[in-house]
Coordinates of C-alpha atoms and ligand atoms in Angstrom, one line a residue:
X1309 CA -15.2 -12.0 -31.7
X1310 CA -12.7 -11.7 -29.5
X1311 CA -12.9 -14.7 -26.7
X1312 CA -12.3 -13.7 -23.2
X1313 CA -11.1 -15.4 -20.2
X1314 CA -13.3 -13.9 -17.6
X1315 CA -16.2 -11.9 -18.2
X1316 CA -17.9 -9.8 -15.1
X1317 CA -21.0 -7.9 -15.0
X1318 CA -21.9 -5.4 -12.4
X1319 CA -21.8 -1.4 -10.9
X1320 CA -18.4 -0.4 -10.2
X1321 CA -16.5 2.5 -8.2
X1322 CA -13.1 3.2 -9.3
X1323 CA -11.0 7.0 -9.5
X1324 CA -11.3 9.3 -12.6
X1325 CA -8.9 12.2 -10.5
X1326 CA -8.1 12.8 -7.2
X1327 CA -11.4 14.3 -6.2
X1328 CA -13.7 12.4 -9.3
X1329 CA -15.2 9.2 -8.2
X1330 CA -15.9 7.2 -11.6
X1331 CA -19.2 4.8 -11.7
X1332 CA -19.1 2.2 -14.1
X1333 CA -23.2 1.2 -13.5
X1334 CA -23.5 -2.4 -14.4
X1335 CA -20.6 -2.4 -16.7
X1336 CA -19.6 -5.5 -18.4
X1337 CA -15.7 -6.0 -17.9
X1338 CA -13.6 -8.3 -20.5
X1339 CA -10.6 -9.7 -18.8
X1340 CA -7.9 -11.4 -21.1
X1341 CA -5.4 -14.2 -20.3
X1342 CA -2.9 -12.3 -19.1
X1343 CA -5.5 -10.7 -16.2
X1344 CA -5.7 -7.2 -17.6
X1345 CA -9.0 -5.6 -18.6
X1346 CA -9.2 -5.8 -22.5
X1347 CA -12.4 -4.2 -22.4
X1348 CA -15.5 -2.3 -20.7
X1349 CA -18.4 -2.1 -22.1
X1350 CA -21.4 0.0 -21.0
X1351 CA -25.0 -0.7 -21.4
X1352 CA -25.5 1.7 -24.0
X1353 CA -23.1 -0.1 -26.4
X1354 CA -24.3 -2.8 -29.1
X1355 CA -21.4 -4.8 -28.0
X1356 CA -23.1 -5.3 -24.7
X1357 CA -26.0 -7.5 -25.5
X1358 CA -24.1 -9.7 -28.1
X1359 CA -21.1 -10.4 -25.1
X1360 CA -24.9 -11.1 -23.1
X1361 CA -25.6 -13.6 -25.7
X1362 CA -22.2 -15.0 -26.0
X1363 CA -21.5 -15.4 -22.3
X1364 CA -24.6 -15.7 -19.8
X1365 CA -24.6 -18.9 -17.8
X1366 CA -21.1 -19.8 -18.8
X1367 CA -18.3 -20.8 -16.3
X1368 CA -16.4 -17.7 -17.0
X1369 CA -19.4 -15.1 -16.6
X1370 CA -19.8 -13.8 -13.0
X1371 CA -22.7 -11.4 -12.4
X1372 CA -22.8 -9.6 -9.6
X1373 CA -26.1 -10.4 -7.1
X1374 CA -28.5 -6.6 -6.1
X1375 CA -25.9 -5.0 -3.5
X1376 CA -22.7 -6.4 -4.5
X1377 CA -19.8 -3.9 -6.4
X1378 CA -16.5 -4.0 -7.5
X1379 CA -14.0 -1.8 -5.9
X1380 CA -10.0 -1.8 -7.2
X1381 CA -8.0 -3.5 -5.2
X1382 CA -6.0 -1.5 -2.6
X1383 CA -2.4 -0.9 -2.9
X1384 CA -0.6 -0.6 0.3
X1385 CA 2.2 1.2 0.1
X1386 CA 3.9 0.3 3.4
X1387 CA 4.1 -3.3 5.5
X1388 CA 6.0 -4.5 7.8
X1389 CA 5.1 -8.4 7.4
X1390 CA 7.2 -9.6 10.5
X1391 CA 5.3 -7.4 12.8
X1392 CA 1.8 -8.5 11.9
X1393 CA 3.0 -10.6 14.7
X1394 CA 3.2 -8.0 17.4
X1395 CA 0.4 -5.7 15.7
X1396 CA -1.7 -4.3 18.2
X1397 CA 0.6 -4.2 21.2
X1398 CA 3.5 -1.7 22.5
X1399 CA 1.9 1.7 20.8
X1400 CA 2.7 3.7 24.2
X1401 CA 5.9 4.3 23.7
X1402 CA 8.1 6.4 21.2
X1403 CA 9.7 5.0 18.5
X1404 CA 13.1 4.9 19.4
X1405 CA 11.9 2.9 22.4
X1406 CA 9.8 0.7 20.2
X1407 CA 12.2 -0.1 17.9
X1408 CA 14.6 -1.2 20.8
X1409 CA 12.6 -2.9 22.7
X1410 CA 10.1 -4.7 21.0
X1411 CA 10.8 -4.9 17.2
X1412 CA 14.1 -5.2 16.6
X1413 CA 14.0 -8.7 19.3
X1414 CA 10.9 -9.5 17.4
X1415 CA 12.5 -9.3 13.7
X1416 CA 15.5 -11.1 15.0
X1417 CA 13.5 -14.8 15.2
X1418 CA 13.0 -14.2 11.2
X1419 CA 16.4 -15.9 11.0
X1420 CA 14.2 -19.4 11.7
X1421 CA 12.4 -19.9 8.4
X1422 CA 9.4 -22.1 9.8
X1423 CA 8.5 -19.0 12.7
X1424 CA 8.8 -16.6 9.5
X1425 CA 6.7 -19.0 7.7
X1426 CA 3.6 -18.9 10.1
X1427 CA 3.7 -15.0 10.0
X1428 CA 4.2 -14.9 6.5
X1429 CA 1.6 -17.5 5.4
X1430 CA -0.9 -15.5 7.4
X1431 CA 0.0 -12.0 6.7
X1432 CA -0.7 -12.3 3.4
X1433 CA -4.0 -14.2 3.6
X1434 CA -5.1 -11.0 6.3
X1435 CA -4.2 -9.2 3.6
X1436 CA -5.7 -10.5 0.6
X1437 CA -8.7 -10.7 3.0
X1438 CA -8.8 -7.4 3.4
X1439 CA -8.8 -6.2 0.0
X1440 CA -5.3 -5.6 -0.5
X1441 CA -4.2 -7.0 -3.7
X1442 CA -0.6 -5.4 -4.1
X1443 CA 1.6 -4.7 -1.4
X1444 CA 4.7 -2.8 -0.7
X1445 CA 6.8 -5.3 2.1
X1446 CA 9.7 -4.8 4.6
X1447 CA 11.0 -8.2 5.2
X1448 CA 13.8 -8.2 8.0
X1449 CA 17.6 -8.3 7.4
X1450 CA 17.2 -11.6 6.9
X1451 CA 18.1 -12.6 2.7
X1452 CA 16.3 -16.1 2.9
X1453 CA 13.2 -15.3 4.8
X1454 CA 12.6 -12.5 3.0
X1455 CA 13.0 -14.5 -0.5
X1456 CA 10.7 -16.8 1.8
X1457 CA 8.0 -14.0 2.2
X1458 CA 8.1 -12.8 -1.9
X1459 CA 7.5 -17.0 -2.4
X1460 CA 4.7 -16.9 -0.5
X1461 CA 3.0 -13.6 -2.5
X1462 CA 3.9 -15.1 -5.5
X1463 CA 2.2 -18.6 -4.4
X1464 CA -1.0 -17.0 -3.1
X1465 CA -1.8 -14.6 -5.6
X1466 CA -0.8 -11.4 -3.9
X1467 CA 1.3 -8.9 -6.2
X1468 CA 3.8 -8.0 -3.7
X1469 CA 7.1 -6.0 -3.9
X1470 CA 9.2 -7.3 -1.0
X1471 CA 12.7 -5.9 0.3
X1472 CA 15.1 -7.6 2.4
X1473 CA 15.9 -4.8 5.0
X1474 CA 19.4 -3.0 5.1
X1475 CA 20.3 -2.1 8.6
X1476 CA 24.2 -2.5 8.9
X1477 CA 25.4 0.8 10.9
X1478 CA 26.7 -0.7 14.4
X1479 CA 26.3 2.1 16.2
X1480 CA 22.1 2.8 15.7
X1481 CA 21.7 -1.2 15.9
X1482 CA 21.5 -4.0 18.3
X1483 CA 24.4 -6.6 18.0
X1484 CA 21.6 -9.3 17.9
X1485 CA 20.2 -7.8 14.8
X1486 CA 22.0 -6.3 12.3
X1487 CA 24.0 -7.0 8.7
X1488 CA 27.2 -8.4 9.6
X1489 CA 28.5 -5.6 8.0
X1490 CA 28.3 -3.9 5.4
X1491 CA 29.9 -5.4 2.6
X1492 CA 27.5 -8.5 3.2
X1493 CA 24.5 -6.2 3.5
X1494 CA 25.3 -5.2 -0.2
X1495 CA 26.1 -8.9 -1.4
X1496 CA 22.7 -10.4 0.3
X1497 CA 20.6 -7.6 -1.2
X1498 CA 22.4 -7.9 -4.5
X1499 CA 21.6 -11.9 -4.3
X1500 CA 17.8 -10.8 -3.4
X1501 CA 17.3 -9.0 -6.1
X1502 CA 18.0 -11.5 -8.5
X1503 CA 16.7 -14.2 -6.9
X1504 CA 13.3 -12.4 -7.1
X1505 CA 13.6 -11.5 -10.2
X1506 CA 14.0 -15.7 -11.3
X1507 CA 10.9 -16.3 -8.8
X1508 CA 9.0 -13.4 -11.1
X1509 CA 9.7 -15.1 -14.5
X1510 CA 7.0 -17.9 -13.3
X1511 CA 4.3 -15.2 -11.4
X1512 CA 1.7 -14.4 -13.1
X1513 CA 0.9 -11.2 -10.9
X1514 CA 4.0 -10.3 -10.9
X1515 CA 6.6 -10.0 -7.6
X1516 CA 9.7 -7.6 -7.0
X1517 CA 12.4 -7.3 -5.6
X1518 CA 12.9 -4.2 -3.5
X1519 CA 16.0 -1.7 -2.5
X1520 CA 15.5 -1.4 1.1
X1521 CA 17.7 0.6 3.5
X1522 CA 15.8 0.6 7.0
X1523 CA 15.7 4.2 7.6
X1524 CA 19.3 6.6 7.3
X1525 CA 20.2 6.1 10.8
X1526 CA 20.2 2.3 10.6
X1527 CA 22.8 2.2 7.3
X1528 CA 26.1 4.0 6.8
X1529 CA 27.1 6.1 4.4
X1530 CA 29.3 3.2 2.5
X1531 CA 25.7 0.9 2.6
X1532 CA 23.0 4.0 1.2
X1533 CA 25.4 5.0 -1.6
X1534 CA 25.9 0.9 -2.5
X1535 CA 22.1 0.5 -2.5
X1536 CA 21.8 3.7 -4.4
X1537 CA 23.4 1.8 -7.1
X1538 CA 22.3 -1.3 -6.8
X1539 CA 19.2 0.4 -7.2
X1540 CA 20.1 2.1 -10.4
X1541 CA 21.9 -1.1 -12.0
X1542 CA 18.5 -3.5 -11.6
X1543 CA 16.0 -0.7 -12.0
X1544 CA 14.1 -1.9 -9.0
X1545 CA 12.1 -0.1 -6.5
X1546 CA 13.4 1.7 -3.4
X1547 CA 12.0 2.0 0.2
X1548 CA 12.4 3.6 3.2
X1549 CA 11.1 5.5 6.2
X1550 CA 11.9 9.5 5.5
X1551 CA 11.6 12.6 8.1
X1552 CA 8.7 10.4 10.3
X1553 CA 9.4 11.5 13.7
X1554 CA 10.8 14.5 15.7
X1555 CA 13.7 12.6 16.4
X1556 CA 14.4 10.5 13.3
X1557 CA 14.5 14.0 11.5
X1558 CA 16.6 15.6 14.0
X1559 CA 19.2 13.0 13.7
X1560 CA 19.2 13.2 9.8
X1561 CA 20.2 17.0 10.7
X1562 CA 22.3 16.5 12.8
X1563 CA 24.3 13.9 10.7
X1564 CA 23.9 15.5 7.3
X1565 CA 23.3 19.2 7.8
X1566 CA 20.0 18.4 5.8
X1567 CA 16.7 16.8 6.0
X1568 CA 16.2 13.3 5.1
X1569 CA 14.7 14.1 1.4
X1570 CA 17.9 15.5 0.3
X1571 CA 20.4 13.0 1.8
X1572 CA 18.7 10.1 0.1
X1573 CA 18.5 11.9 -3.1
X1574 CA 22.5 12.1 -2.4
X1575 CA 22.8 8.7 -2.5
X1576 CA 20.6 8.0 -5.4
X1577 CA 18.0 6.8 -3.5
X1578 CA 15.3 9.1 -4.8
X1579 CA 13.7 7.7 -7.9
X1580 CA 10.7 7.3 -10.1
X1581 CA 9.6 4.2 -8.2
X1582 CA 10.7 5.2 -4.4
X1583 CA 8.3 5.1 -2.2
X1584 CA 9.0 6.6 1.4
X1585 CA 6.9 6.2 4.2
X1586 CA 5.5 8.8 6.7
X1587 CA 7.6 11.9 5.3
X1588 CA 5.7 14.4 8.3
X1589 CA 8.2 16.4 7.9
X1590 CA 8.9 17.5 4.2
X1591 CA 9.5 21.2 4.0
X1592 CA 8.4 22.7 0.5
X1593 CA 11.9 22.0 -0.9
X1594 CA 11.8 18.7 -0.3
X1595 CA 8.6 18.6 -1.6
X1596 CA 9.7 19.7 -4.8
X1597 CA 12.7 17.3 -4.7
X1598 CA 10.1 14.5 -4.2
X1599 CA 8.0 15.8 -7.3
X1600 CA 11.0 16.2 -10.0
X1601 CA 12.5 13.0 -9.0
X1602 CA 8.9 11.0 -9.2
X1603 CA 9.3 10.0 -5.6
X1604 CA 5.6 8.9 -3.5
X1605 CA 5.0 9.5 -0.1
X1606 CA 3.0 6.7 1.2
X1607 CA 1.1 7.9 4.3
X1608 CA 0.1 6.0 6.9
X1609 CA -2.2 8.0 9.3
X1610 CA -2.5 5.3 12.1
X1611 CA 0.8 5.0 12.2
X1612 CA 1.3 8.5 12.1
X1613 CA -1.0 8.9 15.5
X1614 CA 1.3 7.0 17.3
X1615 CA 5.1 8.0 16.1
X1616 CA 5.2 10.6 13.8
X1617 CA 4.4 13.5 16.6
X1618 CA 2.2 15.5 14.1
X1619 CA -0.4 15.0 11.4
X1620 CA 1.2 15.3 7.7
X1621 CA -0.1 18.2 5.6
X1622 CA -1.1 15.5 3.0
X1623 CA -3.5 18.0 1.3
X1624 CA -0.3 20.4 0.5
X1625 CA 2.1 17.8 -0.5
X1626 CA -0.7 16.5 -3.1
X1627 CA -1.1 19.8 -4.3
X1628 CA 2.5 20.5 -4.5
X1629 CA 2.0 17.4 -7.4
X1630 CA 3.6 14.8 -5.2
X1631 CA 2.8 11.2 -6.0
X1632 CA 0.6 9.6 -3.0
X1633 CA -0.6 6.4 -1.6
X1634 CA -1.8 5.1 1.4
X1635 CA 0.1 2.5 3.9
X1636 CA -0.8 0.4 6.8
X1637 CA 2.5 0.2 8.3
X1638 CA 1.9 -2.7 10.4
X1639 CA 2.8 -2.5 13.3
X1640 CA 3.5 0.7 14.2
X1641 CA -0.3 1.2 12.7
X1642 CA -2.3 -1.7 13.9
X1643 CA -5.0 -2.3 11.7
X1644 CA -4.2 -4.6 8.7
X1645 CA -6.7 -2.6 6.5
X1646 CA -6.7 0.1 4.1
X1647 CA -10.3 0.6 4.4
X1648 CA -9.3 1.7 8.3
X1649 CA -6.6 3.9 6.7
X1650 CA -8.5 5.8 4.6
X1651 CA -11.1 6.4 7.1
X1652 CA -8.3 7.7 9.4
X1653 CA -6.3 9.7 6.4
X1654 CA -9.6 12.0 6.3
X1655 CA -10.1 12.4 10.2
X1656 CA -6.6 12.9 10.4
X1657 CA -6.8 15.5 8.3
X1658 CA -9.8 16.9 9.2
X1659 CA -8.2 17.5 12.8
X1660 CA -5.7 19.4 10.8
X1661 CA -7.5 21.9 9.5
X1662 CA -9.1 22.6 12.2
X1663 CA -6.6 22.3 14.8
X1664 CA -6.6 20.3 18.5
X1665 CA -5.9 23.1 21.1
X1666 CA -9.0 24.6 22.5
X1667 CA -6.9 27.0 24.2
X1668 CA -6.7 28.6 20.8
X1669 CA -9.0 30.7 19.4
X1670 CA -10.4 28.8 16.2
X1671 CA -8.6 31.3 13.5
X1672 CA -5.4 29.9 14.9
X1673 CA -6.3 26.5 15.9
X1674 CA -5.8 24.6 12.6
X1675 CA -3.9 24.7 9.2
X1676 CA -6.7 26.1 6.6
X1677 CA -7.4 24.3 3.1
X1678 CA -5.7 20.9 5.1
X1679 CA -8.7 18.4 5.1
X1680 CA -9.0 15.7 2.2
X1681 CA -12.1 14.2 1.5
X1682 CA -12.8 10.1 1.4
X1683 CA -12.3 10.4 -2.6
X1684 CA -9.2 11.3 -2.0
X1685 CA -8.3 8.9 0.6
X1686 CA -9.5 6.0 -1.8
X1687 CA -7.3 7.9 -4.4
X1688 CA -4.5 7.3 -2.4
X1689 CA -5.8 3.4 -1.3
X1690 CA -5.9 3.0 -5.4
X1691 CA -5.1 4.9 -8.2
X1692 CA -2.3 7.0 -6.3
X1693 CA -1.0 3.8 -5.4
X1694 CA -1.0 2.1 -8.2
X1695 CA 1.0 5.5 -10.3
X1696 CA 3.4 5.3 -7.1
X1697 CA 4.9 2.1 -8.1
X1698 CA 4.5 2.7 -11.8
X1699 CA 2.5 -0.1 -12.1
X1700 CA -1.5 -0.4 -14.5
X1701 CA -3.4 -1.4 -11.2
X1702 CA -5.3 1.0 -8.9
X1703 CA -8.3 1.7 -11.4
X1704 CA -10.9 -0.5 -12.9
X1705 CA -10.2 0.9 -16.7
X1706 CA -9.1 -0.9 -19.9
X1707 CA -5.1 -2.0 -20.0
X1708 CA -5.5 -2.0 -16.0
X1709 CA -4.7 -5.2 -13.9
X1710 CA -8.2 -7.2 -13.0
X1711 CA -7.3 -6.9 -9.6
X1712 CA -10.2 -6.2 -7.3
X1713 CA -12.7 -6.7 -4.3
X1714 CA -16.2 -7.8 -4.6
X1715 CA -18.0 -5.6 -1.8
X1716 CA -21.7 -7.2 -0.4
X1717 CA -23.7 -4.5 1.4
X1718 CA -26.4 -7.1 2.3
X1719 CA -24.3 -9.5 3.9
X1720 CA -26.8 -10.8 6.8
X1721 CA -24.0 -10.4 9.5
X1722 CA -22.9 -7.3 8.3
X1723 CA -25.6 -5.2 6.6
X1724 CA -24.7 -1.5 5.7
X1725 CA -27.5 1.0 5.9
X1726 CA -29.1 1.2 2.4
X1727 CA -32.4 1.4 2.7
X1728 CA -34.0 2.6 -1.0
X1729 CA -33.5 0.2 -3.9
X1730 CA -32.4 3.6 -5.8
X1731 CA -29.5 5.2 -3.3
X1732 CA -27.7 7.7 -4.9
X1733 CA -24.4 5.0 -6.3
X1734 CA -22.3 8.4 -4.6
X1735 CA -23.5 7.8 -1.0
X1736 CA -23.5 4.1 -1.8
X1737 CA -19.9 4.7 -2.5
X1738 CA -19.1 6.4 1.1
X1739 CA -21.2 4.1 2.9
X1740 CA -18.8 1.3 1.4
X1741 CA -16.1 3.5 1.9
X1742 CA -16.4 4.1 5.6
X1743 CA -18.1 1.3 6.9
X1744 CA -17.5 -1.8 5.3
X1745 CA -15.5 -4.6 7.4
X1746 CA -13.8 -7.8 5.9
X1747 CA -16.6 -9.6 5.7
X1748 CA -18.4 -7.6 3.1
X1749 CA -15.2 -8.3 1.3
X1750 CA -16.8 -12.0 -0.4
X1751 CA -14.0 -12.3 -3.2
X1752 CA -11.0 -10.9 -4.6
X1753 CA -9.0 -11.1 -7.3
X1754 CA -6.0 -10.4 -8.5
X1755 CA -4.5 -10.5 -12.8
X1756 CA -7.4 -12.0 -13.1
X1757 CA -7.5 -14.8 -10.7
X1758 CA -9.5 -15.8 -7.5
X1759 CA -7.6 -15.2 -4.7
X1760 CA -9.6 -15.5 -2.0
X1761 CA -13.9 -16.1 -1.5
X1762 CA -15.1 -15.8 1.7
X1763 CA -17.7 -18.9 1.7
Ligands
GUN2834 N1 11.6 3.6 11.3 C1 12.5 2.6 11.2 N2 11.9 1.4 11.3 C2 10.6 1.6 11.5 C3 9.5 0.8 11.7 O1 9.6 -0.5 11.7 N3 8.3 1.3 11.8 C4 8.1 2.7 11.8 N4 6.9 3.2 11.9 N5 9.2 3.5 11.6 C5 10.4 3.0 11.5
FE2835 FE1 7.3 1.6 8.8

């Protein structure tokens, strides 16, 4: 037979579709060397009480206590790691304002690698904490704090794709923090990329490097089109922040005589493994655009509350067959979590549909067919995630990254309200889904290692 590195027993929730929510109950999952899930096996197979017989009370054989599941990992698709440091403060203003005032000074002290070390170090152990076992970083413009911050994924565990940020237009930045110009922006991503790529040869969860223009007014024309093909020559991923705001998209107009979607896509910016954040504003054509070129949207509904002057027609976009995942977007969203995400992606949503005015009478309040339920919001935590980055993570199914949380409803300190030994494993689902809090998150692992237990 076979021998396995790791070999887990319990009930599991992971995503069959958009909409399907797939139990595994008490599944027994094979994990091989390399961290990926070799094989499942259900109760009703043979296989299952000889891997029993082989396995029980061995080192490698972790069975899950009465309470506990296994949820996928969550793949946030948008963090900004330098401004875990400011997260919670400043959301009263707009983000123009923002930027000026409080995070461009605050990005600027990442040029002093131990102050980007302290932030670093613990924005990925928040993260890890809270479930999050891949994540999509902005660094700052900064080339060796932001090798820095992919060092410290690759060191804890976390699988994260990390972009030094391009911001070399003088005229939409501060003197104090910007590429020198844009010749250097170019060289210092170029020397990024491959520096991450050396630091991913010895990661076992992998790290990459990311193409990262700030957002179109922060680059110029000379910079997009060189990280267009920068972008193209390395294969990497791409980032950015896309038609977010009223006035982010109304200078995009203004500049280009068309919306954001379009102008990156100019500049060969638009690719199977882009990922663009917010993206309120897509009309239908830019939709499409985002659908033939394999483009995600990763939304990020707290965010969203505070800069993006509207609520995204996620629902549409999804059905339009545009890739989707979710994003904290610290700090412009506060909350470190995806768990807090999701919860907001369906109230979000939800307010949508049925509109905010009461002014209004109710036919013409809201946006029909615009709510998504919380299947769909840990769709977008997981799977959608996962397929946005073209990566095997985001679902507990063979040939998939063991990456995962180990949720305890019965934590003493935390209890969630299950009160009959035989709750339907669907409500048990949406109780986990919209009311667990770190502390029911006891382990979690990612490519098949421990990377965090909360004692
Ligand atoms: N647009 C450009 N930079 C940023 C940022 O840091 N946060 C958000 N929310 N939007 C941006
Ligand atoms: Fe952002």
């Amino acid at each position: 037979m076979t021998e396995y590195t790791e070999v887990f027993l319990g009930t599991a929730f992971s995503s069959n579709s958009p909409r399907e929510l797939n139990i595994l109950e008490k599944h027994i999952f094979c994990i091989n060397k390399d961290g990926m899930i070799e094989k499942i096996v259900s109760p009703e197979e043979t296989e299952y009480q000889h891997l029993l017989d082989v396995y029980s009370g061995k080192e490698n054989f972790h069975r899950l206590a009465e309470g506990q599941y296994f949820l996928p990992g969550f793949v946030d698709l948008h963090v900004h790691a330098p401004q875990w440091a400011q997260s919670g403060t400043a959301l009263d203003i707009p983000l123009y304002d923002w930027l000026n005032t409080y995070t461009f000074p605050l990005e600027s002290r990442f040029s002093d690698l131990s102050f980007a070390e302290n932030v670093y170090q613990d924005v990925v152990n928040t993260l890890l904490a809270n479930g999050t076992t891949t994540a999509l970083y902005f660094a700052t413009v900064h080339k060796e704090a932001s090798l820095l911050l992919a060092e410290i994924c690759a060191k804890k565990g976390q699988r994260g794709l990390v972009g030094k940020v391009v911001m070399d237009n003088p005229e939409q930045n501060p003197d104090y923090y910007r590429d020198a110009d844009t010749q250097t922006a170019l060289a210092d991503t170029e020397e990024f990329i491959l520096a991450v790529k050396e630091l991913a040869k010895s990661t076992k969860q992998g790290v990459y490097p990311v193409v990262t223009p700030r957002f179109i007014p922060s680059c110029t024309d000379d910079a997009l089109k060189g990280l267009g093909e920068l972008a193209a020559k390395y294969d990497t991923h791409v980032q950015s922040h896309c038609s977010e705001s009223d006035w982010e998209h109304g200078y995009v107009q203004d500049r280009f005589e068309k919306n954001d979607a379009f102008a990156l896509h100019d500049f060969g910016l638009l690719r199977e493994k882009s990922v663009m954040a917010h993206c309120n504003f897509l009309n239908d054509d830019d939709a499409d655009l985002f659908a033939e070129t394999g483009t995600a949207v990763s939304h990020c509904p707290i965010s969203n509350a505070y800069f993006a002057n509207s609520v995204i027609p996620i629902a549409h976009l999804h059905e339009k067959g545009v890739e989707i995942g979710l994003g904290c977007d610290l700090s412009g969203g506060f909350s470190p979590s995806l768990f807090d995400n999701a919860r907001q992606a369906v109230m979000s949503s939800r307010m949508l549909e049925d509109g905010v005015d009461t002014n209004l009478p109710a036919e013409q309040r809201g946006v029909p067919a615009s709510r998504i339920t919380i299947n769909e919001a840990f769709y977008f935590a997981t799977a959608g995630g996962g397929e946005s980055l073209s990566l095997p993570i985001g679902r507990l199914a063979e040939n998939y990254a063991w990456d995962v949380q180990i949720i305890d409803t019965k934590l003493a300190s935390a209890k969630l309200p299950i009160f009959n030994a035989d709750e339907d494993l669907h409500d048990v689902f949406q109780k986990v889904m919209y009311l667990v809090r770190p502390e029911n998150i006891r382990e979690v692992w990612v490519q098949g290692e421990k990377v965090h237990e909360r004692k």
